[in-house]
């Protein structure tokens, strides 16, 4: 059982529209303010998607590089870029995310139905992304949308070696329509499958939408870490919209403290993740 809790904030995502969710941070200034607020509360990692001038999801390389630089100047947070982008983004643009030189990047371990869409992650693309991160010293967070993705990760590590930093960290993304459900039973099953991965592998869990609270509690009780944010839910409680990412981070911090697993500092988080 890990004694502290790694808290990741995912403030924006690529799915919600600013017009429908006015509190969503889409400009660089809004993102920086959110980052500072969430760091002060106990977040150690920020999982970043960016938007263009019209608040649409983008993987523009200049904007990505500027965002990474600004976050490093303004916070001590571990900057993790999404290599998933939006489901319509081409593989070349997703690989080019690494050119912004983040501390970490996501690496989704397989294709999954994503609502009415398909989030495509071919094996060759996964291998290429993994290898490029090894070469550049970027630490991956392996995103697991379904249980079979853990078997794919075992295969990847067995054939191509450990990630940069030598530590394996996964994120169970639960409750996406088409992926694994956001239930305690599913998280326990996923947790059991970690025994097939390298010793010391750690995990975070993300509950999408209404699965946020069940997944949060189940993750803490099994020694896992937490990812929260407006990328994953825009409802704080039934009939109550999220007012800011601070709300979600504060709730996660409160539960972590109740579990006697207080938030890890950014220094402790870097040590845990092999940064």
XYZ file of C-alpha atoms in Angstrom:
275
model
C 0.000 0.000 0.000
C 1.417 3.337 -1.097
C 1.357 5.769 1.821
C 0.658 8.884 -0.247
C -1.685 9.683 -3.124
C -0.609 10.953 -6.514
C -3.286 13.371 -7.689
C -3.496 14.226 -11.371
C -5.774 16.969 -12.674
C -7.132 16.690 -16.222
C -8.692 20.136 -16.626
C -9.937 20.338 -20.210
C -10.002 17.267 -22.466
C -11.187 17.249 -26.064
C -14.856 16.374 -25.680
C -16.701 19.219 -23.918
C -17.566 22.437 -25.711
C -16.817 25.781 -24.064
C -20.244 27.057 -25.075
C -21.873 24.261 -23.098
C -19.390 24.278 -20.185
C -18.401 27.923 -19.580
C -16.083 27.009 -16.668
C -13.901 24.836 -18.921
C -10.336 26.277 -19.115
C -9.516 26.575 -22.825
C -7.165 29.566 -23.131
C -3.573 29.472 -21.926
C -4.337 32.009 -19.203
C -7.296 29.943 -17.993
C -5.182 26.790 -18.013
C -2.372 28.448 -16.047
C -4.800 29.776 -13.430
C -6.342 26.316 -13.068
C -2.894 24.736 -12.788
C -1.797 27.096 -10.029
C -5.036 26.640 -8.086
C -4.931 22.851 -8.310
C -1.237 22.651 -7.408
C -1.917 24.719 -4.296
C -4.587 22.214 -3.257
C -2.446 19.105 -3.764
C -2.321 18.114 -7.429
C 1.133 16.999 -8.599
C 0.481 16.180 -12.282
C -1.462 18.054 -14.940
C -2.776 16.080 -17.931
C -3.007 18.584 -20.771
C -5.196 18.989 -23.830
C -5.162 22.360 -25.564
C -7.631 24.359 -27.673
C -7.287 26.821 -30.565
C -8.583 30.409 -30.718
C -12.089 29.086 -31.358
C -11.857 26.733 -28.336
C -11.655 23.662 -30.564
C -9.257 20.799 -29.693
C -5.881 21.137 -31.398
C -2.447 19.519 -31.468
C -0.753 22.588 -32.887
C 2.967 22.067 -32.122
C 3.710 25.723 -31.372
C 0.804 25.997 -28.949
C 1.839 22.755 -27.266
C 5.436 23.912 -26.810
C 4.276 27.297 -25.493
C 1.891 25.580 -23.070
C 4.584 23.271 -21.684
C 6.975 26.208 -21.244
C 4.347 28.372 -19.545
C 3.325 25.620 -17.132
C 6.964 25.029 -16.203
C 7.513 28.744 -15.621
C 4.394 29.160 -13.494
C 4.177 25.888 -11.544
C 6.176 22.913 -10.323
C 3.581 20.498 -11.674
C 4.616 17.460 -13.705
C 3.448 18.294 -17.231
C 1.818 15.352 -18.981
C 0.594 15.890 -22.543
C -2.128 13.801 -24.093
C -0.962 11.860 -27.144
C -4.572 10.874 -27.711
C -5.816 14.304 -28.700
C -9.279 14.055 -30.202
C -10.477 10.811 -31.795
C -10.135 12.411 -35.242
C -6.456 13.377 -34.877
C -4.020 11.578 -37.224
C -1.196 9.441 -35.884
C 1.541 11.775 -37.164
C 0.137 14.712 -35.193
C -0.223 12.562 -32.086
C 3.417 11.439 -32.304
C 4.527 15.051 -32.837
C 3.149 15.920 -29.374
C 6.448 14.581 -28.002
C 8.337 17.393 -29.774
C 7.025 19.750 -27.068
C 9.245 17.829 -24.586
C 6.785 17.274 -21.747
C 7.787 15.442 -18.579
C 5.223 12.754 -19.370
C 2.804 11.771 -22.115
C -0.118 9.399 -22.274
C 0.189 6.129 -24.194
C -3.139 4.388 -24.760
C -2.711 0.639 -24.984
C -5.351 -0.273 -27.540
C -8.318 0.664 -29.661
C -11.637 1.231 -27.910
C -15.156 2.262 -28.839
C -15.557 5.803 -27.519
C -19.236 6.659 -27.335
C -20.354 6.866 -30.964
C -16.724 7.117 -32.143
C -13.687 4.831 -32.247
C -10.442 5.762 -30.485
C -7.941 4.039 -32.770
C -4.583 2.885 -31.386
C -2.879 0.415 -33.730
C -0.162 -1.837 -32.314
C 2.481 -0.319 -34.609
C 1.527 3.167 -33.428
C 1.758 2.143 -29.761
C 5.222 0.631 -30.307
C 6.397 3.768 -32.140
C 5.098 6.053 -29.385
C 6.683 3.910 -26.658
C 10.063 3.861 -28.449
C 10.099 7.602 -29.066
C 9.402 8.278 -25.405
C 12.236 5.938 -24.416
C 14.616 7.822 -26.731
C 13.616 11.258 -25.428
C 13.399 10.437 -21.737
C 9.656 11.154 -21.578
C 7.835 9.059 -18.980
C 4.635 7.426 -20.235
C 1.380 6.992 -18.419
C -0.152 3.896 -19.990
C -3.874 4.519 -20.389
C -6.014 1.425 -19.942
C -9.581 1.658 -21.248
C -10.307 -2.079 -21.120
C -8.834 -5.120 -19.387
C -7.257 -6.471 -22.584
C -5.113 -3.338 -22.717
C -3.195 -4.662 -19.695
C -2.264 -7.775 -21.669
C -1.111 -5.517 -24.508
C 1.053 -3.573 -22.051
C 2.621 -6.796 -20.779
C 3.436 -7.706 -24.385
C 4.845 -4.227 -25.107
C 7.169 -4.205 -22.101
C 8.268 -7.783 -22.717
C 9.267 -7.064 -26.296
C 10.512 -3.473 -26.123
C 11.663 -2.912 -22.564
C 10.807 -0.663 -19.669
C 9.851 2.984 -20.206
C 12.103 5.959 -19.603
C 12.819 6.175 -15.876
C 12.256 2.441 -15.431
C 8.954 2.753 -13.556
C 5.621 1.544 -14.962
C 2.570 3.653 -14.156
C -0.870 3.018 -15.628
C -4.158 4.885 -15.523
C -7.412 2.946 -15.559
C -9.872 5.079 -17.529
C -13.237 3.706 -16.451
C -16.797 4.435 -17.442
C -16.268 5.452 -21.082
C -19.197 4.100 -23.143
C -17.518 1.250 -25.012
C -14.752 0.676 -22.454
C -14.650 -1.026 -19.072
C -17.353 0.030 -16.603
C -16.549 2.325 -13.721
C -17.314 -0.121 -10.922
C -15.482 -1.436 -7.895
C -15.663 -4.975 -9.278
C -13.956 -3.955 -12.516
C -11.232 -2.007 -10.726
C -10.506 -5.001 -8.473
C -10.211 -7.226 -11.568
C -7.861 -4.735 -13.229
C -5.818 -4.455 -10.038
C -5.357 -8.224 -9.931
C -3.984 -8.191 -13.490
C -1.182 -5.833 -12.420
C 0.628 -8.873 -10.961
C 1.644 -9.742 -14.542
C 3.446 -6.395 -14.927
C 6.870 -5.449 -13.499
C 7.159 -5.396 -9.726
C 6.400 -1.972 -8.306
C 3.942 -0.979 -11.050
C 1.598 1.733 -9.782
C -1.807 2.818 -11.010
C -4.186 5.730 -10.990
C -7.884 5.466 -11.756
C -10.208 7.834 -13.558
C -13.969 7.576 -13.254
C -15.852 9.167 -16.139
C -19.090 10.983 -15.373
C -21.250 9.331 -12.738
C -18.565 6.724 -12.007
C -16.249 9.399 -10.559
C -16.970 8.741 -6.873
C -17.134 4.913 -6.966
C -13.838 4.750 -8.862
C -12.177 7.299 -6.555
C -13.107 5.317 -3.450
C -12.181 1.959 -4.969
C -8.800 3.241 -6.122
C -7.881 4.629 -2.716
C -8.932 1.413 -0.973
C -6.733 -0.720 -3.256
C -3.621 1.446 -2.938
C -4.163 3.350 -6.179
C -3.879 6.997 -7.105
C -6.389 9.482 -8.508
C -7.054 11.458 -11.671
C -9.857 14.000 -11.556
C -10.859 17.001 -13.624
C -13.338 18.528 -16.034
C -12.016 16.354 -18.853
C -13.649 13.436 -17.071
C -16.763 14.940 -15.503
C -18.547 18.279 -15.708
C -21.071 17.396 -12.988
C -20.105 17.659 -9.317
C -23.304 16.004 -8.123
C -26.654 15.202 -9.672
C -28.053 18.426 -11.080
C -24.991 20.436 -9.966
C -22.452 21.458 -12.635
C -18.756 21.641 -11.786
C -17.764 25.229 -11.086
C -14.012 24.707 -11.433
C -11.348 22.021 -11.459
C -10.479 23.156 -7.932
C -13.721 21.583 -6.706
C -12.772 18.182 -8.057
C -9.195 18.329 -6.801
C -10.328 19.508 -3.359
C -12.742 16.574 -3.127
C -10.024 14.116 -4.149
C -7.622 15.600 -1.597
C -10.267 15.335 1.110
C -10.900 11.659 0.394
C -7.158 10.952 0.239
C -6.657 12.554 3.637
C -9.573 10.581 5.091
C -7.890 7.434 3.800
C -4.713 8.551 5.623
C -2.946 8.764 2.269
C -2.301 12.496 1.861
C -1.390 13.984 -1.514
C 2.175 13.490 -2.719
C 4.190 16.642 -3.256
C 5.544 17.272 -6.735
C 8.990 16.173 -5.514
C 7.585 12.920 -4.113
C 5.598 12.387 -7.303
C 8.694 12.785 -9.458
C 10.496 10.196 -7.351
C 7.575 7.778 -7.608
C 7.291 8.094 -11.387
C 11.013 7.886 -12.136
C 11.341 11.465 -13.359
